[in-house]
């Protein structure tokens, strides 16, 4: 199989590239990524070494019509779309970038995949499109109506609706996955878990939004990748599949667990102002993918968390590099795709 993976220089996409090359030795992977701030430069070179002649990389925006040439020249069989602006806090500061990539970019990909001969198209989406649950509510199923609260979630919901409309209108071979909060190695340290670990290792305070009693449903990134692969190979066209390890945890509890593994004091916890429209609880029902495609998670939260903490302890240079103010100057000069906005320097 020859696959085009978009956003393969980011957190989940890079794990998927690695997974695919390892799992399918006959496959070819074409990675297309615009290299925003979220793509670590070391990831690009690491995947290049891993993939050898079975791997190709294009620095390109998913909104670029030239993606059509990439599909044609590599005779691609399937597209897996990971590329997105992904951080909720950034979407509150600059929603435009989210509309541009997540909606307009996805629409361009849908169109070029259709014109290239109706290629199988897996669109990687999120549980955030369903909105927020109350403590007693049952978990979200694929039938739950969409009710996004942040500009990020709204832009992902918009892309999901365009993808489903393309299936209905043009009989395009499209599948959607919606997954919960991922964690694991190589996650950019603006997201909660790598932020906690990096701050704790540097004895810096851990900012907790609001009362810290929000609930997130956590999944180890490799389990997500295996779920996407199951959907790519066995999923029914036009269907949505939820992916979850059913590990709902309060933010404060997650932070305390992590500090415990790092042997760092809970006194680092610092309550700060809340995120506007902060979703209180996510919880996803994964029965459909389990029953229909035979997927199940391999990692418990304890196993995944242990592996993640160890990785960040052993790979300080990876995350130190992107917390360095120089990093943003570097990617501004080298990596900024046309029209995109620079991320702010992290403290
Ligand atoms: P990430 O922010 O780590 O990586 C995103 C990648 O997309 C980066 O390499 C970036 O350079 C690339 N990109 C951004 N805009 C682009 C554009 N216009 N053209 C080409 N490339 C572009 O993201 P992630 O956390 O790995 O998430 C990957 C996908 O999975 C996203 O679609 C996200 O919505 C979805 N998702 C993420 C999670 C999670 O917990 N991280 C959970 C569920 C779903
Ligand atoms: O649910 C899937 C989604 O998970 C993905 O679609 C998104 O791309 C991904 O970013 C993630 O969104 P969240 O908003 O849930 O993740 P984040 O890591 O930003 O925050 C997790 C929780 O922790 C959330 O309730 C906000 C809180 N938080 C976050 C940060 C960064 C804090 O309390 N302090 C922080 O500093």
Short mmCIF file of C-alpha atoms and ligand atoms in Angstrom, two decimals:
data_model
loop_
_atom_site.label_atom_id
_atom_site.label_comp_id
_atom_site.label_asym_id
_atom_site.label_seq_id
_atom_site.Cartn_x
_atom_site.Cartn_y
_atom_site.Cartn_z
CA UNK A 1 0.00 0.00 0.00
CA UNK A 2 1.22 3.51 -0.83
CA UNK A 3 -0.16 6.00 1.66
CA UNK A 4 -0.07 9.76 1.93
CA UNK A 5 0.12 10.82 5.56
CA UNK A 6 -0.48 14.51 6.19
CA UNK A 7 0.83 16.06 9.41
CA UNK A 8 3.31 13.19 9.74
CA UNK A 9 5.89 15.47 11.36
CA UNK A 10 3.59 16.16 14.32
CA UNK A 11 2.95 14.09 17.43
CA UNK A 12 0.41 11.42 16.38
CA UNK A 13 1.22 11.55 12.66
CA UNK A 14 4.92 10.78 13.31
CA UNK A 15 3.96 7.80 15.47
CA UNK A 16 1.68 6.62 12.66
CA UNK A 17 4.47 6.94 10.07
CA UNK A 18 6.75 4.87 12.30
CA UNK A 19 4.02 2.31 13.01
CA UNK A 20 3.14 1.93 9.33
CA UNK A 21 6.74 1.50 8.15
CA UNK A 22 7.38 -1.08 10.88
CA UNK A 23 4.10 -3.00 10.52
CA UNK A 24 3.99 -3.15 6.70
CA UNK A 25 7.47 -3.75 5.25
CA UNK A 26 6.13 -3.61 1.67
CA UNK A 27 4.49 -0.22 2.11
CA UNK A 28 5.56 3.21 0.90
CA UNK A 29 4.86 6.27 3.04
CA UNK A 30 4.67 9.80 1.67
CA UNK A 31 4.65 12.33 4.49
CA UNK A 32 3.28 15.78 3.61
CA UNK A 33 3.61 18.42 6.30
CA UNK A 34 3.70 22.22 6.28
CA UNK A 35 6.10 22.20 9.26
CA UNK A 36 4.42 24.63 11.60
CA UNK A 37 5.82 25.26 15.11
CA UNK A 38 4.29 21.88 16.14
CA UNK A 39 6.66 19.89 13.91
CA UNK A 40 9.96 19.28 15.67
CA UNK A 41 12.87 19.53 13.16
CA UNK A 42 14.44 16.37 14.65
CA UNK A 43 11.28 14.42 13.81
CA UNK A 44 11.72 15.20 10.13
CA UNK A 45 15.28 13.84 10.04
CA UNK A 46 14.50 10.89 12.36
CA UNK A 47 11.73 9.61 10.10
CA UNK A 48 13.95 10.10 7.05
CA UNK A 49 16.57 7.75 8.57
CA UNK A 50 13.94 5.21 9.60
CA UNK A 51 12.09 5.04 6.30
CA UNK A 52 14.99 4.98 3.81
CA UNK A 53 13.82 4.52 0.22
CA UNK A 54 10.27 3.58 1.31
CA UNK A 55 9.75 7.06 2.70
CA UNK A 56 9.30 10.46 1.01
CA UNK A 57 8.79 13.86 2.58
CA UNK A 58 7.15 16.99 1.17
CA UNK A 59 7.09 20.32 2.96
CA UNK A 60 3.71 21.47 1.71
CA UNK A 61 0.52 23.03 3.04
CA UNK A 62 -2.55 20.75 2.86
CA UNK A 63 -4.41 23.67 1.29
CA UNK A 64 -2.02 23.73 -1.67
CA UNK A 65 -3.59 22.45 -4.94
CA UNK A 66 -0.17 20.94 -5.77
CA UNK A 67 -0.99 18.10 -3.38
CA UNK A 68 -2.70 16.63 -6.48
CA UNK A 69 0.72 16.22 -8.16
CA UNK A 70 2.09 14.41 -5.10
CA UNK A 71 -0.81 11.93 -5.19
CA UNK A 72 -0.28 11.34 -8.89
CA UNK A 73 3.48 11.01 -8.95
CA UNK A 74 3.51 8.43 -6.10
CA UNK A 75 0.34 6.59 -7.26
CA UNK A 76 -1.09 6.88 -3.77
CA UNK A 77 -3.74 4.33 -2.67
CA UNK A 78 -4.99 6.06 0.49
CA UNK A 79 -4.77 9.37 2.36
CA UNK A 80 -4.70 9.66 6.16
CA UNK A 81 -5.23 13.25 7.23
CA UNK A 82 -3.60 14.15 10.56
CA UNK A 83 -2.53 17.70 9.62
CA UNK A 84 -4.28 20.29 11.75
CA UNK A 85 -3.88 23.17 14.12
CA UNK A 86 -4.50 21.28 17.35
CA UNK A 87 -4.11 23.38 20.49
CA UNK A 88 -7.34 24.71 22.01
CA UNK A 89 -5.66 27.68 23.75
CA UNK A 90 -4.12 28.83 20.46
CA UNK A 91 -7.53 28.54 18.75
CA UNK A 92 -8.91 31.02 21.28
CA UNK A 93 -6.09 33.47 20.44
CA UNK A 94 -6.13 32.97 16.64
CA UNK A 95 -9.15 31.11 15.23
CA UNK A 96 -8.27 32.10 11.63
CA UNK A 97 -5.35 29.69 11.41
CA UNK A 98 -7.68 26.88 12.52
CA UNK A 99 -10.28 27.67 9.87
CA UNK A 100 -7.56 27.91 7.21
CA UNK A 101 -5.94 24.57 7.92
CA UNK A 102 -8.64 22.45 9.54
CA UNK A 103 -11.51 23.45 7.26
CA UNK A 104 -10.10 24.88 4.02
CA UNK A 105 -7.06 22.60 4.06
CA UNK A 106 -9.18 19.49 4.62
CA UNK A 107 -11.57 20.55 1.85
CA UNK A 108 -8.64 20.83 -0.57
CA UNK A 109 -7.43 17.34 0.38
CA UNK A 110 -10.92 15.87 -0.04
CA UNK A 111 -11.14 17.39 -3.49
CA UNK A 112 -7.73 16.27 -4.76
CA UNK A 113 -8.25 12.74 -3.36
CA UNK A 114 -11.58 12.50 -5.19
CA UNK A 115 -10.14 13.76 -8.46
CA UNK A 116 -7.19 11.37 -8.16
CA UNK A 117 -9.63 8.43 -8.49
CA UNK A 118 -11.63 8.33 -5.28
CA UNK A 119 -8.75 7.29 -2.99
CA UNK A 120 -9.66 5.89 0.43
CA UNK A 121 -9.53 8.86 2.80
CA UNK A 122 -9.28 8.53 6.57
CA UNK A 123 -9.92 11.81 8.32
CA UNK A 124 -8.50 11.94 11.85
CA UNK A 125 -10.87 13.84 14.12
CA UNK A 126 -11.49 14.33 17.82
CA UNK A 127 -13.98 13.72 20.63
CA UNK A 128 -14.08 17.51 21.13
CA UNK A 129 -16.60 17.82 18.27
CA UNK A 130 -19.27 16.31 20.56
CA UNK A 131 -18.92 19.09 23.16
CA UNK A 132 -18.93 18.55 26.90
CA UNK A 133 -20.55 15.96 29.22
CA UNK A 134 -22.06 16.37 32.67
CA UNK A 135 -20.73 13.97 35.35
CA UNK A 136 -23.71 11.55 35.11
CA UNK A 137 -24.07 11.59 31.29
CA UNK A 138 -23.43 8.42 29.27
CA UNK A 139 -20.31 8.61 27.07
CA UNK A 140 -20.50 9.99 23.51
CA UNK A 141 -21.40 7.54 20.74
CA UNK A 142 -21.03 8.07 17.00
CA UNK A 143 -24.74 9.07 17.00
CA UNK A 144 -24.27 11.95 19.46
CA UNK A 145 -24.92 15.26 17.71
CA UNK A 146 -22.03 17.65 17.24
CA UNK A 147 -21.83 20.54 19.71
CA UNK A 148 -18.32 22.00 19.64
CA UNK A 149 -17.39 24.75 22.10
CA UNK A 150 -13.91 26.03 21.14
CA UNK A 151 -12.83 27.42 17.76
CA UNK A 152 -10.55 24.35 17.48
CA UNK A 153 -13.45 21.94 18.05
CA UNK A 154 -15.72 23.92 15.71
CA UNK A 155 -13.12 23.81 12.94
CA UNK A 156 -12.72 20.02 13.38
CA UNK A 157 -16.51 19.60 13.34
CA UNK A 158 -16.67 21.66 10.13
CA UNK A 159 -14.10 19.37 8.51
CA UNK A 160 -15.99 16.26 9.64
CA UNK A 161 -19.20 17.59 8.08
CA UNK A 162 -17.44 18.39 4.80
CA UNK A 163 -15.95 14.89 4.72
CA UNK A 164 -19.35 13.25 5.33
CA UNK A 165 -20.96 15.52 2.73
CA UNK A 166 -18.32 14.44 0.17
CA UNK A 167 -19.18 10.82 0.88
CA UNK A 168 -22.89 11.44 0.39
CA UNK A 169 -22.60 13.76 -2.61
CA UNK A 170 -19.81 12.09 -4.59
CA UNK A 171 -19.82 8.58 -3.05
CA UNK A 172 -16.29 9.39 -1.95
CA UNK A 173 -14.57 6.62 0.05
CA UNK A 174 -14.28 8.46 3.35
CA UNK A 175 -13.99 7.33 6.97
CA UNK A 176 -13.71 9.43 10.12
CA UNK A 177 -12.02 8.53 13.41
CA UNK A 178 -12.75 10.47 16.59
CA UNK A 179 -10.30 9.90 19.41
CA UNK A 180 -9.77 11.07 22.98
CA UNK A 181 -6.74 12.81 24.57
CA UNK A 182 -3.52 11.17 23.36
CA UNK A 183 -0.29 11.02 25.33
CA UNK A 184 3.13 9.48 24.72
CA UNK A 185 6.64 10.35 23.48
CA UNK A 186 7.21 13.27 21.10
CA UNK A 187 4.17 15.32 22.15
CA UNK A 188 4.75 19.07 21.92
CA UNK A 189 5.12 20.46 25.47
CA UNK A 190 2.22 22.90 25.24
CA UNK A 191 -0.26 20.05 25.86
CA UNK A 192 -1.08 19.14 29.46
CA UNK A 193 0.91 15.95 30.01
CA UNK A 194 4.27 16.91 28.45
CA UNK A 195 3.89 20.37 30.02
CA UNK A 196 3.50 18.84 33.49
CA UNK A 197 6.50 16.56 32.99
CA UNK A 198 8.80 19.22 31.54
CA UNK A 199 7.84 21.83 34.15
CA UNK A 200 8.23 19.35 37.00
CA UNK A 201 11.63 18.19 35.76
CA UNK A 202 12.71 21.85 35.79
CA UNK A 203 11.05 22.40 39.22
CA UNK A 204 8.68 24.96 37.68
CA UNK A 205 5.07 25.40 38.73
CA UNK A 206 2.27 23.39 37.05
CA UNK A 207 -0.55 25.70 35.86
CA UNK A 208 -3.98 24.15 36.57
CA UNK A 209 -6.88 25.85 34.78
CA UNK A 210 -9.90 26.64 36.99
CA UNK A 211 -10.57 24.09 39.73
CA UNK A 212 -8.74 21.24 37.92
CA UNK A 213 -11.84 19.05 38.17
CA UNK A 214 -12.30 18.70 34.41
CA UNK A 215 -12.25 15.12 33.13
CA UNK A 216 -10.28 13.91 30.11
CA UNK A 217 -10.32 10.40 28.59
CA UNK A 218 -6.68 9.33 28.00
CA UNK A 219 -5.21 6.99 25.37
CA UNK A 220 -1.62 5.96 24.68
CA UNK A 221 -0.70 7.21 21.20
CA UNK A 222 0.22 3.76 19.84
CA UNK A 223 -3.28 2.45 20.61
CA UNK A 224 -4.73 5.36 18.63
CA UNK A 225 -2.46 4.52 15.67
CA UNK A 226 -3.61 0.88 15.67
CA UNK A 227 -7.22 2.08 15.72
CA UNK A 228 -6.69 4.32 12.69
CA UNK A 229 -5.00 1.43 10.87
CA UNK A 230 -7.97 -0.86 11.62
CA UNK A 231 -10.33 1.77 10.18
CA UNK A 232 -8.13 2.25 7.09
CA UNK A 233 -8.09 -1.50 6.35
CA UNK A 234 -11.46 -2.74 7.55
CA UNK A 235 -13.69 0.30 8.08
CA UNK A 236 -16.95 0.80 6.20
CA UNK A 237 -17.00 3.77 3.85
CA UNK A 238 -18.95 6.77 5.14
CA UNK A 239 -18.77 5.65 8.77
CA UNK A 240 -17.45 7.36 11.91
CA UNK A 241 -15.47 5.34 14.50
CA UNK A 242 -14.81 6.49 18.06
CA UNK A 243 -11.46 5.42 19.54
CA UNK A 244 -11.03 5.37 23.34
CA UNK A 245 -9.29 3.39 26.07
CA UNK A 246 -12.08 4.38 28.48
CA UNK A 247 -9.67 5.95 30.94
CA UNK A 248 -11.49 9.01 32.29
CA UNK A 249 -9.43 10.92 34.85
CA UNK A 250 -9.77 14.29 36.62
CA UNK A 251 -7.03 16.71 35.52
CA UNK A 252 -5.85 17.15 39.11
CA UNK A 253 -5.63 13.39 39.56
CA UNK A 254 -3.62 13.04 36.32
CA UNK A 255 -1.24 15.76 37.49
CA UNK A 256 -0.78 14.14 40.91
CA UNK A 257 -0.18 10.69 39.36
CA UNK A 258 2.48 12.18 37.09
CA UNK A 259 4.19 14.13 39.87
CA UNK A 260 4.22 10.90 41.90
CA UNK A 261 6.00 8.99 39.11
CA UNK A 262 8.52 11.84 38.82
CA UNK A 263 8.93 11.97 42.62
CA UNK A 264 8.18 15.70 42.53
CA UNK A 265 6.14 17.55 45.20
CA UNK A 266 2.46 18.44 44.76
CA UNK A 267 3.38 21.93 45.97
CA UNK A 268 4.32 22.65 42.32
CA UNK A 269 0.58 22.70 41.51
CA UNK A 270 -0.58 26.29 40.90
CA UNK A 271 -4.21 27.18 40.18
CA UNK A 272 -4.57 29.78 37.41
CA UNK A 273 -7.51 31.39 35.56
CA UNK A 274 -9.79 29.09 33.59
CA UNK A 275 -9.82 28.51 29.81
CA UNK A 276 -12.90 30.26 28.28
CA UNK A 277 -15.70 27.76 27.45
CA UNK A 278 -13.60 25.04 29.09
CA UNK A 279 -15.23 21.64 28.39
CA UNK A 280 -15.92 19.94 31.72
CA UNK A 281 -15.80 16.29 30.72
CA UNK A 282 -14.94 14.13 27.69
CA UNK A 283 -15.78 10.44 27.62
CA UNK A 284 -16.07 8.35 24.47
CA UNK A 285 -17.84 5.05 23.81
CA UNK A 286 -15.59 2.78 21.67
CA UNK A 287 -17.96 -0.22 21.35
CA UNK A 288 -18.39 0.17 17.58
CA UNK A 289 -14.70 -0.12 16.65
CA UNK A 290 -14.28 -2.95 19.16
CA UNK A 291 -17.22 -5.00 17.87
CA UNK A 292 -17.00 -4.26 14.15
CA UNK A 293 -13.23 -4.04 13.61
CA UNK A 294 -11.85 -6.07 16.52
CA UNK A 295 -9.71 -3.21 17.90
CA UNK A 296 -8.89 -2.96 21.57
CA UNK A 297 -6.29 -0.92 23.47
CA UNK A 298 -3.05 -2.62 24.57
CA UNK A 299 -1.91 -0.12 27.18
CA UNK A 300 -3.43 0.66 30.57
CA UNK A 301 -3.09 4.24 31.80
CA UNK A 302 -0.48 3.11 34.34
CA UNK A 303 1.68 1.40 31.66
CA UNK A 304 1.37 4.25 29.18
CA UNK A 305 2.07 6.92 31.76
CA UNK A 306 5.16 5.10 33.03
CA UNK A 307 6.53 4.77 29.46
CA UNK A 308 5.79 8.44 28.74
CA UNK A 309 7.40 9.78 31.90
CA UNK A 310 10.51 7.66 31.29
CA UNK A 311 10.76 8.91 27.70
CA UNK A 312 10.66 12.58 28.74
CA UNK A 313 13.23 11.90 31.49
CA UNK A 314 15.56 10.24 28.99
CA UNK A 315 15.04 12.71 26.14
CA UNK A 316 15.45 16.09 27.79
CA UNK A 317 17.21 17.60 24.78
CA UNK A 318 14.15 16.92 22.58
CA UNK A 319 11.74 18.99 24.66
CA UNK A 320 14.30 21.50 25.92
CA UNK A 321 14.96 22.45 22.31
CA UNK A 322 11.35 23.44 21.63
CA UNK A 323 10.97 25.33 24.90
CA UNK A 324 13.93 27.44 23.94
CA UNK A 325 13.05 30.92 22.62
CA UNK A 326 15.59 30.35 19.84
CA UNK A 327 13.39 27.52 18.52
CA UNK A 328 10.66 29.91 17.50
CA UNK A 329 13.15 32.20 15.75
CA UNK A 330 14.50 29.12 13.96
CA UNK A 331 11.21 27.84 12.67
CA UNK A 332 10.09 31.35 11.77
CA UNK A 333 13.11 31.65 9.53
CA UNK A 334 13.03 28.11 8.12
CA UNK A 335 9.73 26.41 8.50
CA UNK A 336 6.80 28.76 8.47
CA UNK A 337 4.36 27.74 5.75
CA UNK A 338 2.78 30.45 3.64
CA UNK A 339 0.03 32.34 5.46
CA UNK A 340 0.45 30.64 8.82
CA UNK A 341 0.99 32.47 12.06
CA UNK A 342 3.91 32.05 14.37
CA UNK A 343 3.25 30.46 17.77
CA UNK A 344 4.09 32.54 20.76
CA UNK A 345 7.28 32.00 22.63
CA UNK A 346 6.62 29.73 25.58
CA UNK A 347 7.90 30.69 28.98
P1 LIG B 1 0.31 18.21 16.26
O1 LIG B 1 -0.06 19.62 16.52
O2 LIG B 1 1.34 17.55 17.10
O3 LIG B 1 0.81 18.07 14.74
C1 LIG B 1 0.13 18.65 13.68
C2 LIG B 1 1.00 18.52 12.43
O4 LIG B 1 0.27 19.06 11.33
C3 LIG B 1 2.32 19.28 12.52
O5 LIG B 1 3.37 18.47 12.05
C4 LIG B 1 2.11 20.49 11.61
O6 LIG B 1 3.31 20.95 11.01
C5 LIG B 1 1.13 19.93 10.59
N1 LIG B 1 0.33 20.98 9.97
C6 LIG B 1 -0.38 21.97 10.60
N2 LIG B 1 -0.97 22.76 9.69
C7 LIG B 1 -0.65 22.27 8.46
C8 LIG B 1 -0.98 22.63 7.13
N3 LIG B 1 -1.77 23.70 6.86
N4 LIG B 1 -0.48 21.89 6.12
C9 LIG B 1 0.32 20.83 6.37
N5 LIG B 1 0.67 20.43 7.59
C10 LIG B 1 0.19 21.15 8.64
O7 LIG B 1 -1.06 17.38 16.25
P2 LIG B 1 -1.43 15.97 16.90
O8 LIG B 1 -1.70 16.16 18.33
O9 LIG B 1 -0.46 14.98 16.43
O10 LIG B 1 -2.86 15.72 16.19
C11 LIG B 1 -2.92 15.09 14.91
C12 LIG B 1 -4.39 14.97 14.50
O11 LIG B 1 -5.09 14.19 15.46
C13 LIG B 1 -5.13 16.31 14.43
O12 LIG B 1 -6.00 16.27 13.33
C14 LIG B 1 -5.92 16.37 15.73
O13 LIG B 1 -7.08 17.14 15.59
C15 LIG B 1 -6.23 14.90 15.93
N6 LIG B 1 -6.41 14.50 17.34
C16 LIG B 1 -5.47 14.81 18.28
C17 LIG B 1 -5.62 14.36 19.59
C18 LIG B 1 -4.59 14.65 20.66
O14 LIG B 1 -4.85 14.36 21.83
N7 LIG B 1 -3.43 15.19 20.33
C19 LIG B 1 -6.77 13.64 19.93
C20 LIG B 1 -7.72 13.35 18.95
C21 LIG B 1 -7.52 13.78 17.65
O1 LIG B 2 -9.80 15.34 23.35
C1 LIG B 2 -8.93 15.34 22.25
C2 LIG B 2 -8.19 16.66 22.21
O2 LIG B 2 -7.27 16.65 23.29
C3 LIG B 2 -7.47 16.92 20.90
O3 LIG B 2 -8.41 17.00 19.87
C4 LIG B 2 -6.65 18.21 20.98
O4 LIG B 2 -5.91 18.40 19.80
C5 LIG B 2 -5.71 18.12 22.16
O5 LIG B 2 -5.00 19.33 22.30
C6 LIG B 2 -6.48 17.80 23.44
O6 LIG B 2 -7.29 18.92 23.85
P1 LIG B 2 -7.41 19.37 25.39
O7 LIG B 2 -7.83 20.77 25.44
O8 LIG B 2 -8.19 18.37 26.16
O9 LIG B 2 -5.85 19.18 25.79
P2 LIG B 2 -4.84 20.09 26.63
O10 LIG B 2 -3.60 19.26 26.81
O11 LIG B 2 -4.71 21.45 26.10
O12 LIG B 2 -5.57 20.19 28.05
C7 LIG B 2 -5.97 19.03 28.78
C8 LIG B 2 -6.74 19.50 29.99
O13 LIG B 2 -5.81 20.14 30.89
C9 LIG B 2 -7.80 20.55 29.71
O14 LIG B 2 -8.89 20.35 30.60
C10 LIG B 2 -7.12 21.87 30.00
C11 LIG B 2 -6.17 21.52 31.14
N1 LIG B 2 -4.90 22.27 31.17
C12 LIG B 2 -4.15 22.34 30.04
C13 LIG B 2 -2.95 23.03 30.04
C14 LIG B 2 -2.13 23.14 28.77
C15 LIG B 2 -4.48 22.84 32.35
O15 LIG B 2 -5.16 22.74 33.41
N2 LIG B 2 -3.28 23.50 32.36
C16 LIG B 2 -2.50 23.64 31.24
O16 LIG B 2 -1.43 24.30 31.31
#
